[in-house]
N, C-alpha and C. Protein backbone atom coordinates (compact mmCIF):
# COMPACT_ATOMS: atom_id res chain seq x y z
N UNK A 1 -11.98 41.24 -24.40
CA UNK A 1 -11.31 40.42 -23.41
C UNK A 1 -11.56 38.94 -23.71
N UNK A 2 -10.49 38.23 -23.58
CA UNK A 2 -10.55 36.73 -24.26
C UNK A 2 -10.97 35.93 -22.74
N UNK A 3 -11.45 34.95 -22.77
CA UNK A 3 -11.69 34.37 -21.37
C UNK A 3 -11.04 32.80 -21.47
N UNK A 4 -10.20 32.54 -20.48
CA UNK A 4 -9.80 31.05 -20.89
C UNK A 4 -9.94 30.32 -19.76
N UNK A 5 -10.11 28.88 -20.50
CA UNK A 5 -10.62 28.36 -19.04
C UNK A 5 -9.42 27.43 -18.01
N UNK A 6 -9.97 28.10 -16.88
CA UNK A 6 -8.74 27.12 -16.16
C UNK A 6 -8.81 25.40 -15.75
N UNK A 7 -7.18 25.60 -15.84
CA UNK A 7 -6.85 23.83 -15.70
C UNK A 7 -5.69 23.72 -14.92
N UNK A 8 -6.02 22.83 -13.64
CA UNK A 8 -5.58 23.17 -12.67
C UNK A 8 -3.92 22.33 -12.78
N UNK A 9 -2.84 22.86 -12.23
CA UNK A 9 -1.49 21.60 -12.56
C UNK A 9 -1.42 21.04 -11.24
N UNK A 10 -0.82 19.51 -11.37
CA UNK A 10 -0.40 19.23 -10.46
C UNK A 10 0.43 19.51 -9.30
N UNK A 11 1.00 20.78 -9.54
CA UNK A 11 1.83 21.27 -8.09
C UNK A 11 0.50 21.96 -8.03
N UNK A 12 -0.25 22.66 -8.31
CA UNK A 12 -1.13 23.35 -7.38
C UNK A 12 -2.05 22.73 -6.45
N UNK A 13 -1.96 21.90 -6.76
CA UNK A 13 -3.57 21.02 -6.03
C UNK A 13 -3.39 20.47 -4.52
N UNK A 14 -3.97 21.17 -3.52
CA UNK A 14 -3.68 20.54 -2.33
C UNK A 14 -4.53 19.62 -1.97
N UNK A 15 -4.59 18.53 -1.20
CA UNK A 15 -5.14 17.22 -0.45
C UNK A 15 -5.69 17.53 0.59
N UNK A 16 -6.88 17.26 1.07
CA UNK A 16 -6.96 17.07 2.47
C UNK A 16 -7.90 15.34 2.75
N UNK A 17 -7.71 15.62 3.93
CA UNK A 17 -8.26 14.76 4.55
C UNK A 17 -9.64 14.48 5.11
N UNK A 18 -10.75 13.64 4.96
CA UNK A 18 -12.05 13.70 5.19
C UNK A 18 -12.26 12.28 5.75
N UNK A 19 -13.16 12.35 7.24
CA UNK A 19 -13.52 11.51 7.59
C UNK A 19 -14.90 10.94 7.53
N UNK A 20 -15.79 9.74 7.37
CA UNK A 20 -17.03 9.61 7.25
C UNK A 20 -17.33 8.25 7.98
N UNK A 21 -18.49 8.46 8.58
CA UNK A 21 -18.98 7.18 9.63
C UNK A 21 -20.19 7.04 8.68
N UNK A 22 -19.66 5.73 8.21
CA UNK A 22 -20.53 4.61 7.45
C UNK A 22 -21.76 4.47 8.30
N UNK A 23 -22.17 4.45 9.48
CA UNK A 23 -22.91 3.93 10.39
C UNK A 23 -24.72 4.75 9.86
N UNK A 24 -25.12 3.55 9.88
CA UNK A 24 -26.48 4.21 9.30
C UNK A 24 -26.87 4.69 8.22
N UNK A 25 -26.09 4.67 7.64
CA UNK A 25 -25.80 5.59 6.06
C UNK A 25 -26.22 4.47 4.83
N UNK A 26 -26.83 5.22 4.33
CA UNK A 26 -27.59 4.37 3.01
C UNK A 26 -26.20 4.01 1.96
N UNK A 27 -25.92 3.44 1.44
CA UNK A 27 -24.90 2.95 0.74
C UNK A 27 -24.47 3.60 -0.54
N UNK A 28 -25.36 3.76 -1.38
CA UNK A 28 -25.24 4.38 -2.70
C UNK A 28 -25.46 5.72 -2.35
N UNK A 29 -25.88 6.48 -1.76
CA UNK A 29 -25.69 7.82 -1.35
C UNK A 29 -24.64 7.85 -0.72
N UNK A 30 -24.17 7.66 0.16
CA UNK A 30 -22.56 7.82 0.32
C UNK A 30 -21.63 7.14 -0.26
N UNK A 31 -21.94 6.45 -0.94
CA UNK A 31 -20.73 6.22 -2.08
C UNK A 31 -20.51 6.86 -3.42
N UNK A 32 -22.12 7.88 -3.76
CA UNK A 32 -21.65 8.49 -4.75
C UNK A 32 -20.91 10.18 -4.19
N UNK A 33 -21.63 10.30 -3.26
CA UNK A 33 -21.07 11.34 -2.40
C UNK A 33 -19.03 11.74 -1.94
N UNK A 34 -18.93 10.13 -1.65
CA UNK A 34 -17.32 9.74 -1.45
C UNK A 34 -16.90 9.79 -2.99
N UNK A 35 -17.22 9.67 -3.92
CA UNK A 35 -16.70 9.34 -5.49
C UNK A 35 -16.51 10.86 -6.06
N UNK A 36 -17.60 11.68 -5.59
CA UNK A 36 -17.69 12.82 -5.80
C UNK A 36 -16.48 14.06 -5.60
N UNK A 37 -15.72 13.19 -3.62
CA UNK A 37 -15.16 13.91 -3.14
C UNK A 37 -13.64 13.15 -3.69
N UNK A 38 -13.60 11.89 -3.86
CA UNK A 38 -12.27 11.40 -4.37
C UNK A 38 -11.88 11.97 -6.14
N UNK A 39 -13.08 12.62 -6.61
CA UNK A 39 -12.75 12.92 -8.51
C UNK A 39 -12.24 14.60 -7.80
N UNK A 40 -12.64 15.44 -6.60
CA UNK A 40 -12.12 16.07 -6.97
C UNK A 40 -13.67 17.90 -7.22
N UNK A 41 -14.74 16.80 -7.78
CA UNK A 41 -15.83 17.69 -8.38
C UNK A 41 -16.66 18.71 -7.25
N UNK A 42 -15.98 18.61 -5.73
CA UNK A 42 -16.59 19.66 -4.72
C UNK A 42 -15.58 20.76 -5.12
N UNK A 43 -14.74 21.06 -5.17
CA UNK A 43 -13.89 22.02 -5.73
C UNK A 43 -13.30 22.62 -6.86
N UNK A 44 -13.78 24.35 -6.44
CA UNK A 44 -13.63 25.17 -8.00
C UNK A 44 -12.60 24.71 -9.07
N UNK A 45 -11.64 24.00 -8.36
CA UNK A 45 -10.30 23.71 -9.36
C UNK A 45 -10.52 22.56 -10.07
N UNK A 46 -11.67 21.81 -10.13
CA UNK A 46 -11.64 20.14 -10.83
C UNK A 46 -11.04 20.25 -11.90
N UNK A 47 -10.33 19.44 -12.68
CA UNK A 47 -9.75 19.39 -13.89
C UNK A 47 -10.27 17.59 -14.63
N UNK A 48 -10.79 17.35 -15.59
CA UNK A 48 -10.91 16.00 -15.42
C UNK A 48 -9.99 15.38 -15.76
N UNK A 49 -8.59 16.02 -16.26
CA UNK A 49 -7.25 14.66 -16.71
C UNK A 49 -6.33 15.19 -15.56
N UNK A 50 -6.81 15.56 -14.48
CA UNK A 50 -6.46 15.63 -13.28
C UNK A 50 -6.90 14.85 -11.88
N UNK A 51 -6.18 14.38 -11.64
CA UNK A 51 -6.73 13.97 -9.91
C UNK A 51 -6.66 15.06 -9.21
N UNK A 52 -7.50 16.05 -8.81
CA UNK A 52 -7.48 16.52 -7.67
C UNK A 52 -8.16 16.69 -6.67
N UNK A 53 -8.83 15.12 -6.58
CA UNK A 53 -9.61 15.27 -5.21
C UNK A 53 -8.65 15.10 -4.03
N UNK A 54 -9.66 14.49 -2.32
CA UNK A 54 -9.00 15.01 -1.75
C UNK A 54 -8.96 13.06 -1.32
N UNK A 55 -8.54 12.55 0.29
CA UNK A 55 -8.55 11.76 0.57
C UNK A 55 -9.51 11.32 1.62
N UNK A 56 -10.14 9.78 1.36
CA UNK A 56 -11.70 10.05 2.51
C UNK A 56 -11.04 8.43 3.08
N UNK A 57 -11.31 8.55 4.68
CA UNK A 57 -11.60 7.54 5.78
C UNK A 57 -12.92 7.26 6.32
N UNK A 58 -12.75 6.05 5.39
CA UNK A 58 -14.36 5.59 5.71
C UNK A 58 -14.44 4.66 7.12
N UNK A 59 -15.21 5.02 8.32
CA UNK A 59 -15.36 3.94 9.45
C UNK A 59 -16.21 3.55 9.66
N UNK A 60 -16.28 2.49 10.49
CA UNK A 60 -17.75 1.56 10.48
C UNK A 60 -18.35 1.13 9.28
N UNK A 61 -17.45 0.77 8.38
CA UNK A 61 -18.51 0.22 7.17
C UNK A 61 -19.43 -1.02 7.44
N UNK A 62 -18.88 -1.94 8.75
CA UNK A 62 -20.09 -3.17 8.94
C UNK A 62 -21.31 -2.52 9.62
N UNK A 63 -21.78 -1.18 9.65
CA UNK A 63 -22.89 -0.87 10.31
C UNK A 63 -23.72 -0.16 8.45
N UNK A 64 -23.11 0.00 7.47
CA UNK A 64 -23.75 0.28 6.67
C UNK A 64 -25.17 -0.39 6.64
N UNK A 65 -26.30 0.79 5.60
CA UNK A 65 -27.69 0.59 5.62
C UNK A 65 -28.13 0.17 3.89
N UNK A 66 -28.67 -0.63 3.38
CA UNK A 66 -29.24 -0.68 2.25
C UNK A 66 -30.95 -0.68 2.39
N UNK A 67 -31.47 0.08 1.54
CA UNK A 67 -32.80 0.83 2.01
C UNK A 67 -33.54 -0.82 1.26
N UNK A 68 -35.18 -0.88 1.73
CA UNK A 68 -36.07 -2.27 1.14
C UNK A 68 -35.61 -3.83 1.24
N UNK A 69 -35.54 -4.32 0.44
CA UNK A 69 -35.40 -6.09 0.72
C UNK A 69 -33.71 -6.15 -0.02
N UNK A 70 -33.26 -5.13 -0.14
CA UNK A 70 -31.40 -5.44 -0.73
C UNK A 70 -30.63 -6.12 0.43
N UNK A 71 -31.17 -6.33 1.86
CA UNK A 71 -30.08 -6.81 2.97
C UNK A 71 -30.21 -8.50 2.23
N UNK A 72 -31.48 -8.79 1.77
CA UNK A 72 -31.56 -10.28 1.74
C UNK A 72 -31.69 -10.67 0.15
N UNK A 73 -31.79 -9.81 -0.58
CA UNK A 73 -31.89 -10.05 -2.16
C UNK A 73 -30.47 -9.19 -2.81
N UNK A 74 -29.86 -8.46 -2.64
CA UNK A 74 -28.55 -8.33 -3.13
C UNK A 74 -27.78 -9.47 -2.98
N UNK A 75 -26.63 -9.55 -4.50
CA UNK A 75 -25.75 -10.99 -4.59
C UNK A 75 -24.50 -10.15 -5.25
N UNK A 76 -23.23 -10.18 -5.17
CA UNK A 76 -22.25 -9.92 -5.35
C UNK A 76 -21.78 -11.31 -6.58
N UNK A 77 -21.70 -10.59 -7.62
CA UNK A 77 -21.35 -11.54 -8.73
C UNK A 77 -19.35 -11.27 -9.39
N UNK A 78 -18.22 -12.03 -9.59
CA UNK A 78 -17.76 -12.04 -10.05
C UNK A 78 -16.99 -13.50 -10.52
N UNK A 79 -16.45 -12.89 -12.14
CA UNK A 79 -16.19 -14.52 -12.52
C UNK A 79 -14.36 -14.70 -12.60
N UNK A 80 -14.26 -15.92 -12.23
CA UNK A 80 -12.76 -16.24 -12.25
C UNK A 80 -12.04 -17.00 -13.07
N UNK A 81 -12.50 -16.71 -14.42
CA UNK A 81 -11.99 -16.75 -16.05
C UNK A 81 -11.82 -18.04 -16.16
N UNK A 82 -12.30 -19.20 -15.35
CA UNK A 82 -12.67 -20.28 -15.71
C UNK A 82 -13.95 -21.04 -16.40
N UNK A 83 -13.81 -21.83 -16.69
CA UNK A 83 -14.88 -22.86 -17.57
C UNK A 83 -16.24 -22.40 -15.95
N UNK A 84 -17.28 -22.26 -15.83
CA UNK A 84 -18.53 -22.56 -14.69
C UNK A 84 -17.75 -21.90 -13.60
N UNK A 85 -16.83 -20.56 -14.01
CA UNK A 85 -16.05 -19.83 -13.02
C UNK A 85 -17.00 -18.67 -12.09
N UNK A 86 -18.32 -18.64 -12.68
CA UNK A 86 -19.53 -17.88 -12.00
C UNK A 86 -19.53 -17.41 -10.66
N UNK A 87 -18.74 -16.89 -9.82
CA UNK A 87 -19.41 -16.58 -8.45
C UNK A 87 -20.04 -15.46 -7.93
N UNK A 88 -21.59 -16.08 -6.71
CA UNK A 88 -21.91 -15.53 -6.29
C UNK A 88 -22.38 -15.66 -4.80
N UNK A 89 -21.68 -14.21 -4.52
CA UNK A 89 -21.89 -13.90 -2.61
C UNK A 89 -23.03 -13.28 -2.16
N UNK A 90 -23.94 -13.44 -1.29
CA UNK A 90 -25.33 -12.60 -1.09
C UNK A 90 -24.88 -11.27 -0.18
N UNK A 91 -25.45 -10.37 -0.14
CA UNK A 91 -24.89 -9.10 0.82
C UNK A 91 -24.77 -9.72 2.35
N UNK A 92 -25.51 -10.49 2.72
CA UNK A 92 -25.62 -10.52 3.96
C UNK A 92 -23.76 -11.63 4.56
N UNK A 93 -23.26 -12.19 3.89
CA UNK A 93 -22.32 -12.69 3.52
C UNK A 93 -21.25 -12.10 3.65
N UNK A 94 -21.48 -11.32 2.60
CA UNK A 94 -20.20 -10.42 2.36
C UNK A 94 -19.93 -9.34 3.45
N UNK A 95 -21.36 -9.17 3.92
CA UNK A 95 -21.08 -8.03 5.42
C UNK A 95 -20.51 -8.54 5.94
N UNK A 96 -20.78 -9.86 6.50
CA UNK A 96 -19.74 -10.03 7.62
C UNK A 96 -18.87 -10.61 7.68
N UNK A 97 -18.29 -11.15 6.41
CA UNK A 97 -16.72 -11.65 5.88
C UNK A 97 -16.18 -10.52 5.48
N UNK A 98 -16.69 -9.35 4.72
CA UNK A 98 -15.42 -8.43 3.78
C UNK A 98 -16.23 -6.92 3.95
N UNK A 99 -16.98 -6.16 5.03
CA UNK A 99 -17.77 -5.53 5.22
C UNK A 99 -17.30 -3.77 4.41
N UNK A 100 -15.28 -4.17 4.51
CA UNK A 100 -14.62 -3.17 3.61
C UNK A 100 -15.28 -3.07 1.91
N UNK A 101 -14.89 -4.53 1.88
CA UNK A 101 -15.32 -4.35 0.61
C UNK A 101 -16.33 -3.73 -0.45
N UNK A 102 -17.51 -4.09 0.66
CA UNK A 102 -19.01 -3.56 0.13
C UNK A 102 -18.78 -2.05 -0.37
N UNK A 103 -18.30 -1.03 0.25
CA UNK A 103 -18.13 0.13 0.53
C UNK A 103 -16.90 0.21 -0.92
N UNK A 104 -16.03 -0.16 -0.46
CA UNK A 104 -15.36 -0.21 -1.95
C UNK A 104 -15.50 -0.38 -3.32
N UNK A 105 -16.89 -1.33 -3.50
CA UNK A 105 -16.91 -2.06 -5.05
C UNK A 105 -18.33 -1.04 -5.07
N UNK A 106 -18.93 -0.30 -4.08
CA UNK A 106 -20.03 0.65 -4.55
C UNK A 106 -18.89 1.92 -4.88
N UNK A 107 -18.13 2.11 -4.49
CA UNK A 107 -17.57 3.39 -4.76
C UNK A 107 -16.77 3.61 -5.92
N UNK A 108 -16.20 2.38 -6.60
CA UNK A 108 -15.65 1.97 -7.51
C UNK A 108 -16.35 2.05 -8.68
N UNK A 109 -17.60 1.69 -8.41
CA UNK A 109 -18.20 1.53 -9.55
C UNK A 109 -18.84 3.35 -9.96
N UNK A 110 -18.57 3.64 -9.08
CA UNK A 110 -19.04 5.38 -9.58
C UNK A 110 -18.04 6.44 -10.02
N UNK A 111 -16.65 5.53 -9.95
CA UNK A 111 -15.77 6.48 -10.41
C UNK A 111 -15.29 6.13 -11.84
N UNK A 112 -14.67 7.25 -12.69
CA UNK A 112 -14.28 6.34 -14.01
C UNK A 112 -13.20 5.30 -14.21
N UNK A 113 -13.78 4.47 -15.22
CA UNK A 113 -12.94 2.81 -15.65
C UNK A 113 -11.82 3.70 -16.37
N UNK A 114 -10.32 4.36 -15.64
CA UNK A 114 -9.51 4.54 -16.03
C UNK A 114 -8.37 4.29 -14.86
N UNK A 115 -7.12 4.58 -16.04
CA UNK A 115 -5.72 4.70 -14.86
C UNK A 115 -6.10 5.64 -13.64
N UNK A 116 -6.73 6.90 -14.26
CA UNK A 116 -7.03 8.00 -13.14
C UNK A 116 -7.99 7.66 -12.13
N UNK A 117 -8.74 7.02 -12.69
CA UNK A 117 -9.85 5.97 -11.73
C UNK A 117 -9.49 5.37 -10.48
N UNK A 118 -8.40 4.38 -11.38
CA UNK A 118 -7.93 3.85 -9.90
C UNK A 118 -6.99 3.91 -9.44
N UNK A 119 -6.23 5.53 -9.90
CA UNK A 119 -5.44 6.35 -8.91
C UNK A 119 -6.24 6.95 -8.00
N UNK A 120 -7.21 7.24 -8.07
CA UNK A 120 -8.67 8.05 -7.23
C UNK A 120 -8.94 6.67 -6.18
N UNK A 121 -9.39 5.75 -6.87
CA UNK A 121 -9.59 4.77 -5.83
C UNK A 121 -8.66 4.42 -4.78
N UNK A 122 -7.42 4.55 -4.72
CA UNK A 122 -6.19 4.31 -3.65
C UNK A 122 -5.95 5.53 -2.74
N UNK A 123 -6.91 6.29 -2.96
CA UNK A 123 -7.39 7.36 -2.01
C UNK A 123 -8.66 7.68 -1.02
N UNK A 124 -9.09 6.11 -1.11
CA UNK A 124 -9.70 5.91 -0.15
C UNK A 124 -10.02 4.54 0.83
N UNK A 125 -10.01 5.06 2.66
CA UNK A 125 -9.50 4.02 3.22
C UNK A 125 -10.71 3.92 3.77
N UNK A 126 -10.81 2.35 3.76
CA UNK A 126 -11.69 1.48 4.61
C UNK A 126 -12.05 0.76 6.03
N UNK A 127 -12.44 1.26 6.80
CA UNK A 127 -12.24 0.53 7.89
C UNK A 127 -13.80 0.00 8.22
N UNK A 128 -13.31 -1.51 8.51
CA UNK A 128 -14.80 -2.11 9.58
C UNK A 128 -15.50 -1.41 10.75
N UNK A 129 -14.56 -1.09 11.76
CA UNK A 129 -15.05 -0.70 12.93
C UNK A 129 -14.60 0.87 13.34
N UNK A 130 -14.50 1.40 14.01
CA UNK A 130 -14.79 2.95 14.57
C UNK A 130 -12.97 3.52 14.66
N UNK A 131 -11.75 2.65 14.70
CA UNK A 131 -10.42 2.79 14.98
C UNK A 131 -10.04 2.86 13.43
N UNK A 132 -9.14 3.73 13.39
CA UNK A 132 -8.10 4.23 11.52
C UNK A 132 -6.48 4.35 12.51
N UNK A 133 -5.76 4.47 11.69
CA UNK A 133 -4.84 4.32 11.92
C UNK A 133 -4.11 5.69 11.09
N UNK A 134 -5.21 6.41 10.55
CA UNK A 134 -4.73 8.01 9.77
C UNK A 134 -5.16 9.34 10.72
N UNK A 135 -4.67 8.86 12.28
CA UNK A 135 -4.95 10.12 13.05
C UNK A 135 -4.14 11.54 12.85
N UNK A 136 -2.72 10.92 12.39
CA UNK A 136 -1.44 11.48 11.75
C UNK A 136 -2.11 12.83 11.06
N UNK A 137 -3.01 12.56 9.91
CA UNK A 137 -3.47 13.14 8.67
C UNK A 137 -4.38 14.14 9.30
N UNK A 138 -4.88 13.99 10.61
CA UNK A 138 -5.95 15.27 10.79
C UNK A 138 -7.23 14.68 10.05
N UNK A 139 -7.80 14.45 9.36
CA UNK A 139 -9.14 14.10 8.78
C UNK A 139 -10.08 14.68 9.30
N UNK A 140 -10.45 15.65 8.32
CA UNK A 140 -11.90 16.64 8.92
C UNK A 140 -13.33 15.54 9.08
N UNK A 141 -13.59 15.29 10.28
CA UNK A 141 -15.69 14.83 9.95
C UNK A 141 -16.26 15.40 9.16
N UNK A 142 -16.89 14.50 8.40
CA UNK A 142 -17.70 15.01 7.22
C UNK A 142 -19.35 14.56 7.00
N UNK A 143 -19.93 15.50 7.24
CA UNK A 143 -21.21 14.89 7.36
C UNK A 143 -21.64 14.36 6.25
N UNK A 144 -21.96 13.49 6.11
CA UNK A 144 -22.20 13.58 4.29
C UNK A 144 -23.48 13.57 4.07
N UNK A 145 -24.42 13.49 5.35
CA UNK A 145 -25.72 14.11 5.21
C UNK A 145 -26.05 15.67 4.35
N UNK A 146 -25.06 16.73 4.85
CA UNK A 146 -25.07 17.48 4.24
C UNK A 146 -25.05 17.77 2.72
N UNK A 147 -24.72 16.95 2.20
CA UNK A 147 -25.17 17.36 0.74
C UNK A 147 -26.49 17.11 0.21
N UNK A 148 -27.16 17.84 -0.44
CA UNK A 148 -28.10 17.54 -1.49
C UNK A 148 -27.81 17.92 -2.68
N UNK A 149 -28.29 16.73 -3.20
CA UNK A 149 -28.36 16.68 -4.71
C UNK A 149 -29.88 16.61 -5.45
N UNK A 150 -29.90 16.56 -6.95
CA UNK A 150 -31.12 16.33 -7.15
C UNK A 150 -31.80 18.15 -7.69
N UNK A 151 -32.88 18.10 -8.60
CA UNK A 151 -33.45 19.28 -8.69
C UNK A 151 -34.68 19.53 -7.55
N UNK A 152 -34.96 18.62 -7.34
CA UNK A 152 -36.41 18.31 -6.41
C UNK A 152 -35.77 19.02 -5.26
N UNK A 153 -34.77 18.90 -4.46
CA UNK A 153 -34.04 19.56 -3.14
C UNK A 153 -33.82 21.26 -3.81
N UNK A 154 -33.28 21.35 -4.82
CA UNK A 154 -33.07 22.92 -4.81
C UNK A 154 -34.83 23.82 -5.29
N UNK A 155 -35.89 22.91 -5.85
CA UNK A 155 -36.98 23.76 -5.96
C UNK A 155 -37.92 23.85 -4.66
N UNK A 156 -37.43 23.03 -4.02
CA UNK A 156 -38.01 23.00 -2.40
C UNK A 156 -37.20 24.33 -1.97
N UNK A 157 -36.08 24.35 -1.95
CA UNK A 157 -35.18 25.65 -1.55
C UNK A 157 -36.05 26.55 -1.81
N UNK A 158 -36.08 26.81 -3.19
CA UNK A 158 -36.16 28.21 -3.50
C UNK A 158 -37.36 28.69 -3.19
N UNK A 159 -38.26 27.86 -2.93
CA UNK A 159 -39.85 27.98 -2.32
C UNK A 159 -40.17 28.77 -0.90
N UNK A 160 -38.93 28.20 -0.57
CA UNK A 160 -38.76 28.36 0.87
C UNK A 160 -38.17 29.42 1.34
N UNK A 161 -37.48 29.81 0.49
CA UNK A 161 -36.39 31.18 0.62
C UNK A 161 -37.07 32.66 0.66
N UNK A 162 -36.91 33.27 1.79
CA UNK A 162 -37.32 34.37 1.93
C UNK A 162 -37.01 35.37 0.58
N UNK A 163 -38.28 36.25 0.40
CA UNK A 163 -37.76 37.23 -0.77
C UNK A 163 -36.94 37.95 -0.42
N UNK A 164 -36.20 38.73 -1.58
CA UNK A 164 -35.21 39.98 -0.95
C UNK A 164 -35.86 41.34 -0.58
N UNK A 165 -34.99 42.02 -0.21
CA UNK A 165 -36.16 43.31 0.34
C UNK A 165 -37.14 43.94 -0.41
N UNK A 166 -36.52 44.54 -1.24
CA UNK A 166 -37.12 44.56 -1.99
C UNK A 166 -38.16 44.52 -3.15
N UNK A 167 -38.59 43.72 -3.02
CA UNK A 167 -39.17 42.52 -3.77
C UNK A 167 -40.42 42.62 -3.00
N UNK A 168 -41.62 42.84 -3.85
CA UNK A 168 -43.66 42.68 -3.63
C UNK A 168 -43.35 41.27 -3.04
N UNK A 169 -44.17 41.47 -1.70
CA UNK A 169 -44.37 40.17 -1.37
C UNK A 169 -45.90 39.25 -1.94
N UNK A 170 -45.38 38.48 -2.59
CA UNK A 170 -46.23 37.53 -3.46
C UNK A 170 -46.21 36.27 -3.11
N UNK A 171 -47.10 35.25 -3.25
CA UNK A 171 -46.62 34.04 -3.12
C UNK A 171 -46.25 33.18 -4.01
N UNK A 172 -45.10 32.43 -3.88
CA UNK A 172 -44.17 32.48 -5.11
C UNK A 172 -44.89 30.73 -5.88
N UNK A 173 -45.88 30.69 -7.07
CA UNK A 173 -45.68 29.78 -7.48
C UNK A 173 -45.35 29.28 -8.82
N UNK A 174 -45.21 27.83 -8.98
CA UNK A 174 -44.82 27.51 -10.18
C UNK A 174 -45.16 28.48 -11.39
N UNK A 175 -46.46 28.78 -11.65
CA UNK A 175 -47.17 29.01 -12.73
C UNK A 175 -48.90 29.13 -12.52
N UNK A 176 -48.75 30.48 -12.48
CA UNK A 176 -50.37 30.51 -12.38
C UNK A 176 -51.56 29.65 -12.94
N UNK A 177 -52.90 29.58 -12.87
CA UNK A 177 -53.76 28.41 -13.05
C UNK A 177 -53.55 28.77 -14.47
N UNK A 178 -54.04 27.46 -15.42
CA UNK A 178 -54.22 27.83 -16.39
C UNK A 178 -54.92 28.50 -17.56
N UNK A 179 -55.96 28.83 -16.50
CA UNK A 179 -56.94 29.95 -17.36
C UNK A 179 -56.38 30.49 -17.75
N UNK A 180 -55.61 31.30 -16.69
CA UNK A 180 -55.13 33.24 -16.80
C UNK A 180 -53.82 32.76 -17.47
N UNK A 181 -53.02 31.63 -18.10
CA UNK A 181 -52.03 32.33 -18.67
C UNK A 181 -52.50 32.56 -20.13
N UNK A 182 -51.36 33.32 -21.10
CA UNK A 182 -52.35 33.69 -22.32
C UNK A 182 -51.68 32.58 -23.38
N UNK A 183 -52.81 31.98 -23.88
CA UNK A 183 -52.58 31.23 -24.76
C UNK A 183 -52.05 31.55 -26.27
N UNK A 184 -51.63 30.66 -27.74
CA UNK A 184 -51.63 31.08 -28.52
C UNK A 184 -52.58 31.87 -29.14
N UNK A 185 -51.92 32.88 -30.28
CA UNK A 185 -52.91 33.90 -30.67
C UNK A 185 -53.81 33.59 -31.72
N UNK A 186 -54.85 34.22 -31.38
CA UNK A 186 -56.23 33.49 -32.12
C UNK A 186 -57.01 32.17 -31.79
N UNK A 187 -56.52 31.94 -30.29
CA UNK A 187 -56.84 31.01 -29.54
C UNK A 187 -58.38 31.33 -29.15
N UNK A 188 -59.35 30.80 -28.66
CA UNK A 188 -60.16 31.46 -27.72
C UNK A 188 -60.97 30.07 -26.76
């Protein structure tokens, strides 16, 4: 039996809608989280010369959180192809002139530098305060607490996870001390 792998077409791929409250939310965790859900990569069908993620409404982005001293030492740098064209905005600035933005140029930067990139990027909307204007669309709440990532979160899992029935109850660890495991031969 030959096995081939699937690739999803563009009439198949359905859209939905996802809502997320910026409020309290650490920044780079929900923006790689939102990048995640705009490529498409929560669902069995990802294709990567495909867009088939879905669409996310971001609200309250002026209540966003940056974790340590980033509220007062982050600077927003871009240059405007002039001679000493250098500019730079501090976060605290930019929150409360362009608070969309912040949320945008972190999310941007986690998706890929292509056409498909920033067809992905025009699939996601920004809002300052708690009102969207995509009630139309249905937009599921999305906790985005709920995800974990990381190996450290799934070996905590599995620690934790009841055995199956089956199964001598033992206590499950890494690797016994290192006396008792057996070393190379002719070791002593």
């Amino acid at each position: 039996m030959q096995t081939r792998t699937y690739s999803a077409k563009p009439s198949e791929i359905t859209q939905a809608w996802h809502l997320v409250d910026a409020e309290g939310v650490t920044l780079g965790r929900m923006a790689s989280r939102i990048a995640r859900i705009l490529q498409g990569k929560h669902k069995p069908q990802y294709t990567p010369h495909i867009d088939t993620g879905d669409f996310v409404v971001v609200v309250n982005a002026e209540k966003v959180f940056l974790s340590g001293k980033k509220m007062d030492q982050k600077t927003y740098r871009h240059y405007t192809g002039w001679a000493g064209g250098l500019r730079e905005v501090e976060f605290r600035e930019m929150l409360s002139k362009k608070p969309e933005q912040i949320v945008r140029l972190a999310v941007r930067r986690m998706l890929p530098k292509t056409n498909l990139g920033r067809l992905m990027l025009r699939k996601l909307k920004i809002y300052a305060g708690a009102d969207h204007p995509h009630a139309a669309q249905k937009p599921e709440p999305l906790d985005i607490t709920q995800f974990r990532g990381g190996g450290g979160d799934r070996r905590r899992l599995r620690s934790s996870r009841p055995a199956s029935p089956g199964a001598p109850d033992v206590a499950r660890a890494p690797w016994p001390a290192f006396a008792s495991r057996p070393g190379p031969a002719g070791s002593s």
